[in-house]
Structure formats: structure tokens, C-alpha cells
Short mmCIF file of C-alpha atoms and ligand atoms in Angstrom, two decimals:
data_model
loop_
_atom_site.label_atom_id
_atom_site.label_comp_id
_atom_site.label_asym_id
_atom_site.label_seq_id
_atom_site.Cartn_x
_atom_site.Cartn_y
_atom_site.Cartn_z
CA MET A 1 16.17 -65.81 30.64
CA LYS A 2 14.76 -69.07 29.33
CA HIS A 3 11.32 -68.95 27.81
CA THR A 4 8.73 -71.67 27.36
CA LYS A 5 6.94 -72.44 24.14
CA ILE A 6 3.27 -71.53 24.08
CA LYS A 7 2.47 -75.04 22.88
CA ASP A 8 3.91 -76.50 26.07
CA LEU A 9 2.16 -73.99 28.28
CA LEU A 10 -1.19 -74.70 26.68
CA ASN A 11 -0.63 -78.41 27.25
CA SER A 12 0.21 -77.91 30.91
CA THR A 13 -2.11 -79.67 33.31
CA LYS A 14 -1.27 -77.48 36.27
CA PRO A 15 -0.59 -73.82 37.05
CA ILE A 16 3.07 -72.75 36.84
CA ASP A 17 4.61 -69.69 38.45
CA ASP A 18 6.96 -67.32 36.68
CA VAL A 19 6.82 -68.57 33.15
CA ILE A 20 8.38 -66.53 30.38
CA VAL A 21 6.84 -66.28 26.92
CA LYS A 22 8.40 -64.66 23.88
CA GLY A 23 6.36 -64.12 20.76
CA TRP A 24 4.48 -61.68 18.58
CA VAL A 25 1.31 -59.81 19.41
CA ARG A 26 -1.75 -60.90 17.50
CA THR A 27 -4.34 -58.71 19.20
CA PHE A 28 -4.70 -56.49 22.24
CA ARG A 29 -8.20 -56.01 23.61
CA ASN A 30 -9.67 -53.81 26.33
CA ASN A 31 -6.22 -52.51 27.24
CA GLN A 32 -5.83 -55.80 29.09
CA PHE A 33 -5.95 -58.99 27.04
CA LEU A 34 -2.88 -59.60 24.95
CA ALA A 35 -2.98 -62.53 22.52
CA ILE A 36 0.56 -63.75 21.81
CA ASN A 37 1.63 -66.29 19.23
CA ASP A 38 5.10 -67.81 18.96
CA GLY A 39 4.58 -70.16 16.02
CA SER A 40 4.83 -73.33 18.10
CA VAL A 41 1.11 -73.92 17.77
CA ILE A 42 -1.84 -72.28 16.03
CA HIS A 43 -3.34 -71.07 19.32
CA ASN A 44 -2.35 -67.86 21.01
CA ILE A 45 -1.80 -67.56 24.70
CA GLN A 46 -3.74 -64.89 26.49
CA ALA A 47 -1.60 -62.65 28.67
CA VAL A 48 -3.55 -60.53 31.12
CA ILE A 49 -1.81 -57.19 31.52
CA ASP A 50 -1.94 -55.32 34.79
CA PHE A 51 -2.87 -52.15 32.94
CA GLU A 52 -3.17 -49.98 36.03
CA ASN A 53 0.49 -50.49 36.74
CA THR A 54 1.68 -50.29 33.15
CA SER A 55 2.55 -47.00 31.53
CA ALA A 56 0.20 -45.68 28.86
CA ASP A 57 3.15 -45.48 26.51
CA THR A 58 3.90 -49.18 26.87
CA LEU A 59 0.25 -50.12 26.40
CA LYS A 60 0.18 -48.12 23.18
CA ARG A 61 3.10 -50.10 21.84
CA LEU A 62 1.24 -53.41 22.12
CA THR A 63 0.37 -53.41 18.44
CA THR A 64 -0.12 -56.30 16.05
CA SER A 65 3.15 -58.10 15.32
CA ALA A 66 5.22 -56.35 17.97
CA ALA A 67 7.71 -58.78 19.52
CA VAL A 68 7.15 -59.11 23.26
CA LEU A 69 8.34 -60.89 26.34
CA VAL A 70 5.96 -61.50 29.20
CA LYS A 71 6.70 -63.04 32.55
CA GLY A 72 4.01 -64.12 34.95
CA ASN A 73 1.99 -66.96 36.41
CA LEU A 74 0.24 -69.48 34.23
CA THR A 75 -3.24 -69.90 35.69
CA GLU A 76 -6.57 -71.33 34.72
CA SER A 77 -8.41 -68.77 32.67
CA GLN A 78 -11.46 -67.01 34.03
CA GLY A 79 -12.72 -66.12 30.57
CA ALA A 80 -14.38 -68.28 27.98
CA GLY A 81 -12.40 -69.39 24.94
CA GLN A 82 -9.19 -70.47 26.58
CA LYS A 83 -8.13 -72.82 29.34
CA HIS A 84 -4.99 -71.02 30.42
CA GLU A 85 -3.75 -67.49 30.64
CA ILE A 86 -0.75 -65.68 32.04
CA GLN A 87 -1.16 -63.12 34.79
CA VAL A 88 1.57 -60.77 33.68
CA LYS A 89 4.01 -59.43 36.26
CA HIS A 90 6.61 -58.19 33.83
CA LEU A 91 6.22 -57.02 30.24
CA GLU A 92 8.90 -56.05 27.74
CA ILE A 93 8.50 -54.87 24.20
CA LEU A 94 11.38 -56.46 22.33
CA GLY A 95 10.58 -54.99 18.94
CA ASP A 96 7.97 -52.42 18.00
CA SER A 97 5.60 -52.82 15.08
CA ASP A 98 4.20 -49.59 13.72
CA ALA A 99 0.46 -50.19 13.55
CA GLU A 100 0.04 -47.57 10.81
CA LYS A 101 2.56 -49.25 8.58
CA TYR A 102 2.07 -52.97 9.32
CA PRO A 103 0.60 -54.26 6.05
CA ILE A 104 -1.52 -57.14 7.30
CA GLN A 105 -4.64 -55.72 8.88
CA LEU A 106 -6.64 -58.74 9.96
CA LYS A 107 -9.81 -56.71 10.35
CA ASN A 108 -10.00 -56.24 6.59
CA LYS A 109 -9.65 -59.98 5.86
CA PRO A 110 -6.65 -59.73 3.55
CA SER A 111 -7.02 -61.73 0.33
CA LEU A 112 -4.69 -64.60 -0.51
CA GLU A 113 -3.42 -62.53 -3.44
CA PHE A 114 -2.53 -59.66 -1.15
CA LEU A 115 -0.83 -62.01 1.29
CA ARG A 116 1.24 -63.49 -1.55
CA GLU A 117 2.71 -60.04 -2.14
CA ASN A 118 3.68 -60.05 1.52
CA ALA A 119 4.98 -63.59 1.62
CA HIS A 120 7.53 -62.60 4.26
CA LEU A 121 4.76 -61.58 6.65
CA ARG A 122 1.88 -63.86 5.66
CA VAL A 123 3.36 -66.63 7.75
CA ARG A 124 2.28 -64.57 10.77
CA THR A 125 -1.35 -65.34 9.98
CA ASN A 126 -3.11 -68.40 11.37
CA ALA A 127 -3.66 -69.98 7.96
CA PHE A 128 -0.07 -69.70 6.77
CA GLY A 129 1.35 -70.74 10.12
CA ALA A 130 -0.82 -73.85 9.91
CA ILE A 131 0.10 -74.56 6.26
CA MET A 132 3.81 -74.26 6.93
CA ARG A 133 3.70 -76.47 10.01
CA VAL A 134 1.76 -79.10 8.04
CA ARG A 135 4.29 -78.81 5.22
CA SER A 136 7.12 -79.40 7.67
CA VAL A 137 5.44 -82.43 9.22
CA LEU A 138 4.73 -83.89 5.77
CA SER A 139 8.42 -83.54 4.83
CA PHE A 140 9.39 -85.40 7.93
CA ALA A 141 6.75 -88.07 7.27
CA ILE A 142 8.24 -88.66 3.83
CA HIS A 143 11.67 -89.34 5.28
CA GLN A 144 10.17 -91.41 8.07
CA TYR A 145 8.25 -93.60 5.62
CA PHE A 146 11.18 -94.38 3.37
CA GLN A 147 13.71 -94.69 6.17
CA GLU A 148 11.47 -97.17 8.02
CA LYS A 149 11.34 -99.23 4.86
CA GLY A 150 15.11 -99.17 4.43
CA PHE A 151 15.29 -96.83 1.44
CA VAL A 152 18.48 -94.85 0.97
CA TYR A 153 18.09 -91.08 0.64
CA VAL A 154 20.01 -89.94 -2.44
CA ASN A 155 20.85 -86.35 -3.33
CA THR A 156 20.85 -86.07 -7.09
CA PRO A 157 22.50 -83.03 -8.71
CA ILE A 158 20.67 -79.74 -9.00
CA ILE A 159 22.85 -78.56 -11.83
CA THR A 160 22.70 -81.20 -14.50
CA GLY A 161 24.60 -81.82 -17.66
CA SER A 162 22.01 -84.20 -19.01
CA ASP A 163 19.34 -82.55 -21.09
CA ALA A 164 17.54 -85.63 -22.34
CA GLU A 165 14.99 -86.08 -19.60
CA GLY A 166 12.36 -84.26 -21.57
CA ALA A 167 10.21 -83.62 -18.51
CA GLY A 168 9.85 -79.92 -19.12
CA GLU A 169 11.43 -76.66 -20.19
CA MET A 170 14.72 -76.05 -18.43
CA PHE A 171 16.50 -73.12 -16.86
CA HIS A 172 19.93 -72.62 -18.26
CA VAL A 173 22.90 -72.36 -15.90
CA THR A 174 25.90 -70.44 -17.17
CA SER A 175 28.65 -68.19 -15.95
CA LEU A 176 29.22 -66.69 -19.39
CA PRO A 177 28.40 -63.00 -19.81
CA ILE A 178 24.93 -62.80 -21.29
CA ASN A 179 25.70 -59.93 -23.68
CA ASP A 180 29.14 -60.96 -24.67
CA ALA A 181 29.27 -64.75 -24.71
CA PRO A 182 32.21 -66.27 -26.59
CA LYS A 183 31.24 -67.80 -29.93
CA ASN A 184 32.55 -70.91 -31.64
CA GLU A 185 33.40 -71.25 -35.31
CA GLU A 186 29.74 -71.83 -36.21
CA GLY A 187 28.79 -68.58 -34.51
CA ALA A 188 26.95 -70.30 -31.66
CA VAL A 189 27.73 -69.79 -27.97
CA ASP A 190 30.94 -71.63 -27.15
CA TYR A 191 30.02 -73.59 -24.05
CA LYS A 192 33.48 -75.11 -23.95
CA GLN A 193 34.46 -71.81 -22.37
CA ASP A 194 31.61 -71.96 -19.87
CA PHE A 195 32.16 -72.90 -16.23
CA PHE A 196 31.50 -76.61 -16.74
CA GLY A 197 32.82 -76.73 -20.28
CA LYS A 198 29.39 -77.74 -21.53
CA GLU A 199 25.78 -76.66 -21.47
CA THR A 200 24.14 -77.15 -18.11
CA ASN A 201 20.65 -76.72 -16.69
CA LEU A 202 18.76 -76.81 -13.44
CA THR A 203 17.35 -80.28 -12.93
CA VAL A 204 13.77 -81.09 -13.96
CA SER A 205 13.90 -84.50 -12.26
CA GLY A 206 16.44 -86.63 -10.44
CA GLN A 207 15.04 -89.82 -11.86
CA LEU A 208 17.73 -90.87 -14.28
CA GLU A 209 20.45 -90.45 -11.67
CA ALA A 210 18.26 -92.11 -9.03
CA GLU A 211 17.84 -95.12 -11.32
CA THR A 212 21.59 -95.68 -11.35
CA TYR A 213 21.58 -95.68 -7.55
CA ALA A 214 18.60 -98.02 -7.32
CA MET A 215 20.58 -100.47 -9.43
CA ALA A 216 23.10 -100.77 -6.61
CA LEU A 217 21.33 -99.80 -3.40
CA GLY A 218 18.03 -101.46 -4.25
CA GLN A 219 15.58 -98.94 -2.87
CA VAL A 220 16.33 -95.23 -3.01
CA TYR A 221 14.48 -91.94 -2.88
CA THR A 222 15.26 -88.34 -3.64
CA PHE A 223 13.57 -85.35 -2.07
CA GLY A 224 14.76 -82.05 -3.38
CA PRO A 225 14.12 -78.96 -5.42
CA THR A 226 13.19 -79.27 -9.08
CA PHE A 227 12.98 -76.53 -11.68
CA ARG A 228 10.80 -76.17 -14.73
CA ALA A 229 10.46 -73.10 -16.87
CA GLU A 230 6.74 -73.83 -17.14
CA ASN A 231 5.22 -70.94 -18.94
CA SER A 232 1.72 -71.93 -18.02
CA ASN A 233 0.39 -69.76 -15.25
CA THR A 234 -1.75 -72.30 -13.42
CA SER A 235 -2.68 -72.90 -9.82
CA ARG A 236 -0.85 -76.28 -9.98
CA HIS A 237 2.54 -75.33 -11.44
CA LEU A 238 5.56 -73.68 -9.91
CA ALA A 239 8.87 -72.93 -11.61
CA GLU A 240 10.64 -74.22 -8.49
CA PHE A 241 9.04 -77.10 -6.62
CA TRP A 242 10.05 -80.03 -4.46
CA MET A 243 9.80 -83.53 -5.74
CA VAL A 244 9.98 -86.91 -4.05
CA GLU A 245 11.26 -89.64 -6.34
CA PRO A 246 11.51 -93.21 -5.08
CA GLU A 247 13.12 -95.76 -7.37
CA VAL A 248 13.09 -99.47 -6.62
CA ALA A 249 14.99 -102.33 -8.22
CA PHE A 250 12.91 -105.43 -9.02
CA ASN A 251 9.59 -103.59 -8.66
CA ASP A 252 7.19 -103.94 -11.58
CA LEU A 253 4.39 -101.47 -12.26
CA ASP A 254 1.95 -103.16 -9.88
CA ALA A 255 4.45 -103.01 -7.04
CA ASN A 256 5.11 -99.39 -8.00
CA MET A 257 1.41 -98.55 -7.69
CA ASP A 258 1.21 -100.38 -4.37
CA LEU A 259 4.18 -98.38 -3.08
CA ALA A 260 2.76 -95.05 -4.21
CA GLU A 261 -0.62 -95.73 -2.65
CA ASP A 262 0.81 -96.96 0.63
CA PHE A 263 3.22 -94.02 0.78
CA ILE A 264 0.56 -91.38 0.18
CA GLN A 265 -1.77 -92.92 2.73
CA TYR A 266 1.03 -93.11 5.29
CA VAL A 267 2.03 -89.47 5.03
CA ILE A 268 -1.56 -88.23 5.11
CA LYS A 269 -2.26 -90.35 8.19
CA TYR A 270 0.92 -89.02 9.78
CA ALA A 271 -0.20 -85.44 9.21
CA LEU A 272 -3.69 -86.17 10.52
CA GLU A 273 -2.18 -87.52 13.73
CA ARG A 274 0.43 -84.82 14.27
CA CYS A 275 -1.32 -81.72 12.96
CA GLU A 276 -4.74 -82.05 14.51
CA ASP A 277 -5.17 -78.40 15.50
CA ASP A 278 -3.75 -77.00 12.28
CA LEU A 279 -5.88 -79.29 10.13
CA LYS A 280 -8.98 -78.48 12.15
CA PHE A 281 -8.30 -74.82 11.48
CA LEU A 282 -7.71 -75.42 7.76
CA ASP A 283 -10.85 -77.56 7.60
CA GLN A 284 -12.88 -74.63 8.94
CA ARG A 285 -11.10 -72.20 6.62
CA LEU A 286 -12.09 -74.29 3.63
CA THR A 287 -15.67 -74.66 4.83
CA ASP A 288 -15.91 -70.86 5.15
CA GLU A 289 -14.41 -70.39 1.71
CA GLU A 290 -16.79 -72.91 0.16
CA LYS A 291 -19.73 -70.95 1.54
CA THR A 292 -18.78 -68.05 -0.72
CA LYS A 293 -19.16 -70.27 -3.81
CA PRO A 294 -22.35 -71.12 -5.66
CA MET A 295 -24.01 -74.31 -4.38
CA ALA A 296 -23.16 -76.37 -7.46
CA GLU A 297 -19.42 -75.68 -7.12
CA ARG A 298 -19.14 -76.51 -3.45
CA SER A 299 -17.28 -79.62 -2.42
CA GLU A 300 -19.43 -82.36 -0.94
CA MET A 301 -16.83 -83.22 1.67
CA SER A 302 -15.00 -81.19 4.26
CA LEU A 303 -11.20 -81.23 4.26
CA LEU A 304 -10.94 -83.73 7.11
CA ALA A 305 -13.56 -85.96 5.48
CA LYS A 306 -11.56 -85.90 2.23
CA LEU A 307 -8.34 -86.83 4.00
CA ASN A 308 -10.00 -89.68 5.84
CA PHE A 309 -11.65 -90.82 2.64
CA VAL A 310 -8.25 -91.23 1.00
CA LEU A 311 -7.04 -93.32 3.91
CA GLU A 312 -10.05 -95.58 3.96
CA ASN A 313 -10.50 -96.25 0.26
CA ASN A 314 -8.29 -97.94 -2.28
CA PHE A 315 -7.28 -95.86 -5.26
CA LYS A 316 -9.19 -96.94 -8.35
CA ARG A 317 -6.85 -98.46 -10.97
CA VAL A 318 -7.97 -97.82 -14.52
CA SER A 319 -6.12 -98.37 -17.78
CA TYR A 320 -5.72 -95.46 -20.18
CA THR A 321 -7.80 -97.37 -22.73
CA GLU A 322 -10.69 -97.77 -20.30
CA ALA A 323 -10.40 -94.11 -19.32
CA ILE A 324 -10.62 -93.01 -22.96
CA GLU A 325 -13.81 -95.03 -23.40
CA ILE A 326 -15.32 -93.41 -20.31
CA LEU A 327 -14.32 -89.95 -21.49
CA LYS A 328 -15.53 -90.49 -25.06
CA ASN A 329 -18.96 -91.41 -23.77
CA SER A 330 -19.08 -88.73 -21.08
CA LYS A 331 -21.60 -85.90 -21.11
CA PRO A 332 -19.08 -83.05 -21.29
CA ASN A 333 -17.44 -84.73 -24.27
CA LYS A 334 -20.71 -85.28 -26.11
CA ASN A 335 -21.96 -81.77 -25.30
CA LYS A 336 -18.60 -80.34 -26.30
CA LYS A 337 -18.12 -78.87 -22.85
CA PHE A 338 -14.50 -79.97 -22.71
CA ASN A 339 -12.03 -77.54 -24.25
CA TYR A 340 -10.31 -80.54 -25.81
CA ILE A 341 -12.78 -83.06 -27.18
CA ILE A 342 -11.62 -86.65 -26.89
CA GLU A 343 -11.97 -88.14 -30.35
CA GLU A 344 -9.77 -91.17 -30.39
CA TRP A 345 -7.37 -93.43 -28.60
CA GLY A 346 -3.96 -91.80 -28.31
CA ALA A 347 -5.16 -88.40 -27.18
CA ASP A 348 -3.22 -86.81 -24.35
CA LEU A 349 -5.37 -86.22 -21.30
CA GLN A 350 -5.79 -82.61 -20.22
CA SER A 351 -6.42 -81.66 -16.63
CA GLU A 352 -10.14 -81.16 -17.42
CA HIS A 353 -10.32 -84.86 -18.36
CA GLU A 354 -8.35 -85.98 -15.36
CA ARG A 355 -10.60 -83.99 -13.09
CA PHE A 356 -13.72 -85.35 -14.72
CA LEU A 357 -12.55 -88.91 -14.08
CA VAL A 358 -11.63 -88.26 -10.47
CA GLU A 359 -14.26 -85.77 -9.36
CA LYS A 360 -17.31 -86.70 -11.40
CA HIS A 361 -16.93 -90.28 -12.57
CA PHE A 362 -15.05 -92.30 -9.96
CA LYS A 363 -15.23 -89.82 -7.07
CA CYS A 364 -12.02 -91.16 -5.56
CA PRO A 365 -8.27 -91.06 -6.28
CA VAL A 366 -7.53 -92.81 -9.55
CA ILE A 367 -4.40 -94.48 -10.89
CA LEU A 368 -4.32 -94.42 -14.67
CA PHE A 369 -1.87 -96.86 -16.23
CA ASP A 370 -0.66 -98.23 -19.57
CA TYR A 371 -0.57 -94.99 -21.56
CA PRO A 372 0.13 -94.71 -25.29
CA ALA A 373 3.88 -94.83 -25.84
CA LYS A 374 3.72 -91.72 -28.02
CA ILE A 375 2.63 -89.38 -25.25
CA LYS A 376 5.04 -90.64 -22.58
CA ALA A 377 8.78 -90.44 -21.93
CA PHE A 378 11.33 -92.64 -23.67
CA TYR A 379 12.45 -94.52 -20.58
CA MET A 380 9.08 -96.13 -19.85
CA ARG A 381 8.80 -99.85 -20.43
CA LEU A 382 7.11 -100.88 -23.63
CA ASN A 383 4.27 -103.37 -23.23
CA ASP A 384 5.00 -106.37 -25.42
CA ASP A 385 1.43 -107.49 -25.87
CA ALA A 386 -0.09 -104.27 -27.20
CA PRO A 387 -1.04 -104.12 -30.91
CA GLN A 388 1.50 -102.38 -33.13
CA ASP A 389 -0.74 -99.36 -33.80
CA ARG A 390 -1.64 -99.03 -30.15
CA GLN A 391 1.68 -99.36 -28.41
CA THR A 392 1.54 -98.66 -24.73
CA VAL A 393 4.05 -98.17 -21.96
CA ARG A 394 3.96 -99.16 -18.33
CA ALA A 395 3.27 -95.65 -17.08
CA MET A 396 1.05 -94.63 -14.22
CA ASP A 397 -0.32 -91.29 -13.11
CA ILE A 398 -2.13 -90.80 -9.84
CA LEU A 399 -4.96 -88.30 -10.02
CA PHE A 400 -6.41 -86.62 -6.95
CA PRO A 401 -9.66 -84.73 -6.48
CA GLY A 402 -9.15 -80.98 -6.70
CA ILE A 403 -5.52 -81.46 -7.71
CA GLY A 404 -5.33 -83.56 -10.85
CA GLU A 405 -1.99 -85.29 -11.29
CA ILE A 406 -0.14 -85.72 -8.02
CA VAL A 407 2.18 -88.57 -9.07
CA GLY A 408 3.72 -89.56 -12.37
CA GLY A 409 5.66 -92.80 -12.59
CA SER A 410 6.48 -95.90 -14.55
CA GLN A 411 8.20 -99.20 -14.82
CA ARG A 412 11.43 -98.38 -16.62
CA GLU A 413 12.58 -99.95 -19.86
CA GLU A 414 15.26 -102.37 -18.72
CA ARG A 415 16.12 -103.85 -22.16
CA LEU A 416 19.14 -102.14 -23.70
CA GLU A 417 18.15 -102.61 -27.36
CA VAL A 418 14.60 -101.40 -26.86
CA LEU A 419 15.86 -98.35 -25.00
CA GLN A 420 18.49 -97.60 -27.64
CA GLN A 421 15.86 -97.82 -30.35
CA LYS A 422 13.60 -95.39 -28.51
CA ILE A 423 16.43 -92.94 -27.97
CA ALA A 424 17.34 -93.12 -31.64
CA ASP A 425 13.70 -92.60 -32.69
CA LEU A 426 13.64 -89.40 -30.65
CA GLY A 427 16.79 -88.14 -32.30
CA ILE A 428 18.65 -88.02 -28.98
CA ASP A 429 22.38 -88.66 -29.19
CA GLU A 430 22.98 -91.94 -27.38
CA LYS A 431 26.37 -90.67 -26.21
CA GLU A 432 24.70 -88.13 -23.96
CA LEU A 433 23.07 -90.96 -22.05
CA TRP A 434 26.07 -93.28 -21.95
CA TRP A 435 26.00 -93.51 -18.17
CA TYR A 436 22.27 -94.15 -18.10
CA LEU A 437 22.56 -96.91 -20.67
CA ASP A 438 25.34 -98.49 -18.61
CA THR A 439 22.71 -99.54 -16.05
CA ARG A 440 21.19 -101.62 -18.85
CA ARG A 441 24.59 -102.93 -19.92
CA PHE A 442 25.76 -104.08 -16.53
CA GLY A 443 23.28 -106.09 -14.52
CA THR A 444 20.03 -104.68 -15.83
CA ALA A 445 16.83 -105.63 -14.04
CA VAL A 446 13.17 -104.72 -13.83
CA HIS A 447 12.78 -101.52 -11.83
CA SER A 448 10.21 -98.81 -11.26
CA GLY A 449 9.72 -95.47 -9.63
CA PHE A 450 7.62 -92.35 -9.52
CA GLY A 451 7.73 -88.64 -8.83
CA LEU A 452 5.40 -86.99 -6.38
CA GLY A 453 5.10 -83.23 -6.50
CA PHE A 454 5.46 -82.26 -2.86
CA GLU A 455 3.50 -79.02 -3.15
CA ARG A 456 0.61 -80.84 -4.79
CA LEU A 457 0.51 -83.14 -1.77
CA VAL A 458 0.60 -80.13 0.56
CA LEU A 459 -2.22 -78.56 -1.48
CA PHE A 460 -4.33 -81.62 -0.99
CA VAL A 461 -3.64 -82.00 2.71
CA THR A 462 -4.18 -78.32 3.55
CA GLY A 463 -7.20 -77.86 1.27
CA MET A 464 -5.66 -74.78 -0.32
CA GLY A 465 -6.56 -73.97 -3.91
CA ASN A 466 -3.40 -72.38 -5.25
CA ILE A 467 0.07 -73.93 -5.22
CA ARG A 468 1.56 -70.47 -4.53
CA ASP A 469 0.08 -70.67 -1.06
CA VAL A 470 1.76 -73.87 0.09
CA ILE A 471 5.42 -72.97 -0.51
CA PRO A 472 7.04 -70.12 1.45
CA PHE A 473 8.31 -68.04 -1.47
CA PRO A 474 6.76 -69.20 -4.75
CA ARG A 475 8.62 -68.91 -8.03
CA THR A 476 6.29 -68.46 -11.00
CA PRO A 477 6.45 -66.65 -14.36
CA GLN A 478 7.26 -62.97 -13.81
CA ASN A 479 7.68 -63.48 -10.10
CA ALA A 480 10.84 -64.10 -8.11
CA GLU A 481 10.35 -61.61 -5.27
CA PHE A 482 12.10 -62.34 -1.98
P1 ATP B 501 1.66 -81.90 -15.19
O1 ATP B 501 1.02 -82.65 -16.32
O2 ATP B 501 0.74 -81.60 -14.07
O3 ATP B 501 2.44 -80.72 -15.67
P2 ATP B 501 3.94 -83.61 -15.41
O4 ATP B 501 3.40 -84.71 -16.23
O5 ATP B 501 4.76 -82.57 -16.05
O6 ATP B 501 2.74 -82.91 -14.58
P3 ATP B 501 5.94 -85.23 -14.09
O7 ATP B 501 6.99 -84.81 -15.03
O8 ATP B 501 5.43 -86.62 -14.14
O9 ATP B 501 4.71 -84.21 -14.15
O10 ATP B 501 6.43 -84.88 -12.60
C1 ATP B 501 6.07 -85.64 -11.47
C2 ATP B 501 5.19 -84.86 -10.51
O11 ATP B 501 5.75 -83.59 -10.22
C3 ATP B 501 3.81 -84.53 -11.05
O12 ATP B 501 2.94 -85.60 -10.87
C4 ATP B 501 3.41 -83.36 -10.19
O13 ATP B 501 2.93 -83.79 -8.93
C5 ATP B 501 4.71 -82.64 -9.97
N1 ATP B 501 4.91 -81.49 -10.85
C6 ATP B 501 5.23 -81.49 -12.16
N2 ATP B 501 5.39 -80.26 -12.62
C7 ATP B 501 5.19 -79.43 -11.57
C8 ATP B 501 5.24 -78.02 -11.41
N3 ATP B 501 5.57 -77.21 -12.41
N4 ATP B 501 4.98 -77.51 -10.18
C9 ATP B 501 4.68 -78.33 -9.15
N5 ATP B 501 4.62 -79.65 -9.24
C10 ATP B 501 4.87 -80.22 -10.44
MN1 MN B 502 4.23 -80.64 -16.72
#
């Protein structure tokens, strides 16, 4: 028997006889009104049960999360709160759900922490259903954006043999026995006997490989899982997250910033257009949550206002040097309210500084650029005109309100000698990067790219506060359940 999605039924402009719905019970009121959700849309459909002709035993089994099939006529609803309902002629319980044992009792307003421990069931709540639909639409928007622009989607390796990216702590991949690994003459683990014959890790970024592809295909992007053994337990870091990394030949840093801004605005607009009901729900959720906070900590804008604000306003572009001046003279710096006081040029910015700039000073998304060479990766292009003691690179970070860094990118160093020098200064063996350096040996050109942390984007768009709540099964220190 074919069933119809609740989304389609709720969009129907006329009554339909004998529709079939399959879904899960959300609530059952007055022995009569059954709210069913099938995940196609945030709204439930109300099924009106003919309780006089239904056995007491069956009625008792209409518990939260039971899987059901109802067949009946879709009619205009008599009651307030919904336009349509189904007058049920036939009801089947496809799968029981023991009300005593079902962990998510909506009456008690389960906390986000509790729901995280039940990540396999939390998706049955309105909030998580909405978040995961928005996440899915955003993924699609990302592909849509780049495909429309003629970018080639590149799948860079997940297991990598290159360990020179320096983007973060890596997870080791090995098939050697952990307690009894073969040793070489020096007494160290003999990776020659490992599966790949060398040390390998889970990727922390596909950038270096993507660069090689950009230098042939022109415009490419990656979108895949990324792994960092981040030991910091923050609400912005996962050990496994998804990253989008476009890389474009012949783009300089300005073009790179233009691309990032246009891209972010496009995908947010896309979500606003396609996820109206889910975002309305999440907007209300955030408003309710904000009400539990002290006045001073509440956000001035609602979620939808924030999303529209990002669409309607240019991101503020500020050099690192300007930002340091602003921070040095800021109140929290002078009153020693920052945990890390900004004393001089060259200091690395902590998230407290980034958030000050975005949330208190500029009050809009900010692109910081031209960072000190010392605090950025080796592959970023050195600015030629900076003074010797204040060398800068063509890096850019995009900072978002409530999130901090959402994008990190740069124009890449295209000059072979400069790159070789940098690699040598870091003590990296040039041989490990032979293939990367080949792009500079054979037809090098200006090129740029960036990495956007997908979950940070989903955080922003859904208004959630913790990155663990925008990925189905989060991986964080001490946690790999499911
Ligand atoms: P952060 O300073 O926030 O740790 P990063 O400088 O390490 O970020 P990059 O190496 O530039 O970040 O990575 C590109 C993007 O990937 C970041 O802008 C961010 O959006 C995202 N990102 C980085 N690390 C994580 C993580 N552990 N979990 C989720 N997203 C991340
Ligand atoms: Mn990091």
C-alpha cells in the first residue's frame, strides 16, 4: 500500500479520500487525536481516531514513538491549530513503543545534554528534525553553488600520507598490533611493515591535494569529513567534522574574500527559502532559550533577523594590524577582562578577541586579513611590502557573531623558492612535499582558497549553541558512542 508524505498532505488544497500515512506517534490526546510525524516536515498531521470502534487494547498502544499506519479521508480540520486532519477508517500499529521505557519524555523538557546521550532518538524531536533537515539543505546548497559556477567537486583522500599540513593534531591510522608493533633497528615502530609501508593519518584538510587539482581544473571544491584530535573540549570543535574547501587558480586574496562572502550569503539565502518552517521553529526555540538568560547576555536579534542581516550587509574587511590596534585600545583589554591581554603586534587572536571584534565592536561578520607570518601556515603567500620585523601573509579568517571563526583561508605562496625557504625554516623535509612543490615547478600561478567548517555554518543557521547538536553523532574527546 502506497503512503503519502505528511508534507504533501499538509500542502493539499483539497480534501482527498483514502490517503495512507505512515509515521511515528508524537502525542495522543483525549483518546481521539493522534499527532503523527514522518520526518518530511516539522508539522504533525492530526489523525482523528474513531475510538468507539477501536479496541481499548489498540488505543493503549498509541504511545509516543510507536510506528503507525493510518488510512482515512483527508478533510478540513474542525479544530483550531491545523488546517487538515485525517478521519481515520483504518489504523495499524506497525511497531510498538513501550511508554515506560521510551527515554524521551517531552513533558519533562529534556535537556540538550540528555538528548545528546540519546543521539539515536533525539532526531525524533522537533528541534533535531529541523536541524537535520536544515543541515541537509545546506549541504545541497553548497554543491548547487559551486556546480552552478562550474567548479569541479574533488574527493581528496581521507587517509593521508602527508603529515606536513600542520592544521591540527592527527589521528594515526595503522593496521599494526598496538601492543606488539614491529620495531626497526633504532627501536622505533617499523612503519615499513605497516599496511601502507609508511606512517599514515586521517586527513586534517584536503587543501594541499585540492591545490594540485585547481592547478589543472581551475576551480575545484572538496566537501568531506575531516579529523582533528583536538583536545580542547569546546562548543565549537569536533574531532570529526565536515569541511568545504574551494580552491581557485588565478584568484588573489581579494577574489578569495569575494568568493567566500558570496558563497556564504548564497547558502544562507537558499536555506531561508527552502527551510521556512524549520527556521521559524528554530527562531522561536532560540527566543525561548534567550528568555532564560540574564538581560545583558541576550542577543539583540532573533535568529531570522541575524540570518537576514548577513544577507543584507557586506562583511567588514579589516587587516590584522588594524584589529590589533582596536583590541589594544578596547575596554576589556585595558580592564584586563580578556584572559589573554593583547600587548603587541604579532599576538595570536583567541576566540575572546575574535568575538569582541564581531559582537561588540563591528557588530557584523568580519574578514580579518594579512596576519603575521609567524602565526599562520607555511603555504600562505608572503606579502612583499611588509617590514622585515612585521612580515605578514595573505591570510584571511571570517569571523561570525556567536561562532567566531567560520572560515580560514589564504592566497597560496606560488613562488617555489619562497615556499622552499619556508619549509626549510620549519624543519620539514622537502621530500615529503615533493608532489606539492611540483605545482610550483610546473606552471605555477597565483591561486587561493579557503576552508569552511560545515558544522559552524549549521550552528549559525540553526541558532544552536553547541556544535555537538548540529551533527548526527558527534565525535569529541572521550565520546565516540554510536
Ligand atoms: P579554530 O581556530 O577555530 O580551531 P582553525 O584555525 O584550526 O580553527 P582551520 O584550520 O583554518 O581552522 O580550518 C578551517 C575551518 O574549519 C575553520 O574556520 C572552522 O570553521 C573549521 N574547523 C576547524 N577546526 C574545527 C573543529 N575541530 N571542529 C569543527 N570545525 C572546525
Ligand atoms: Mn583549530
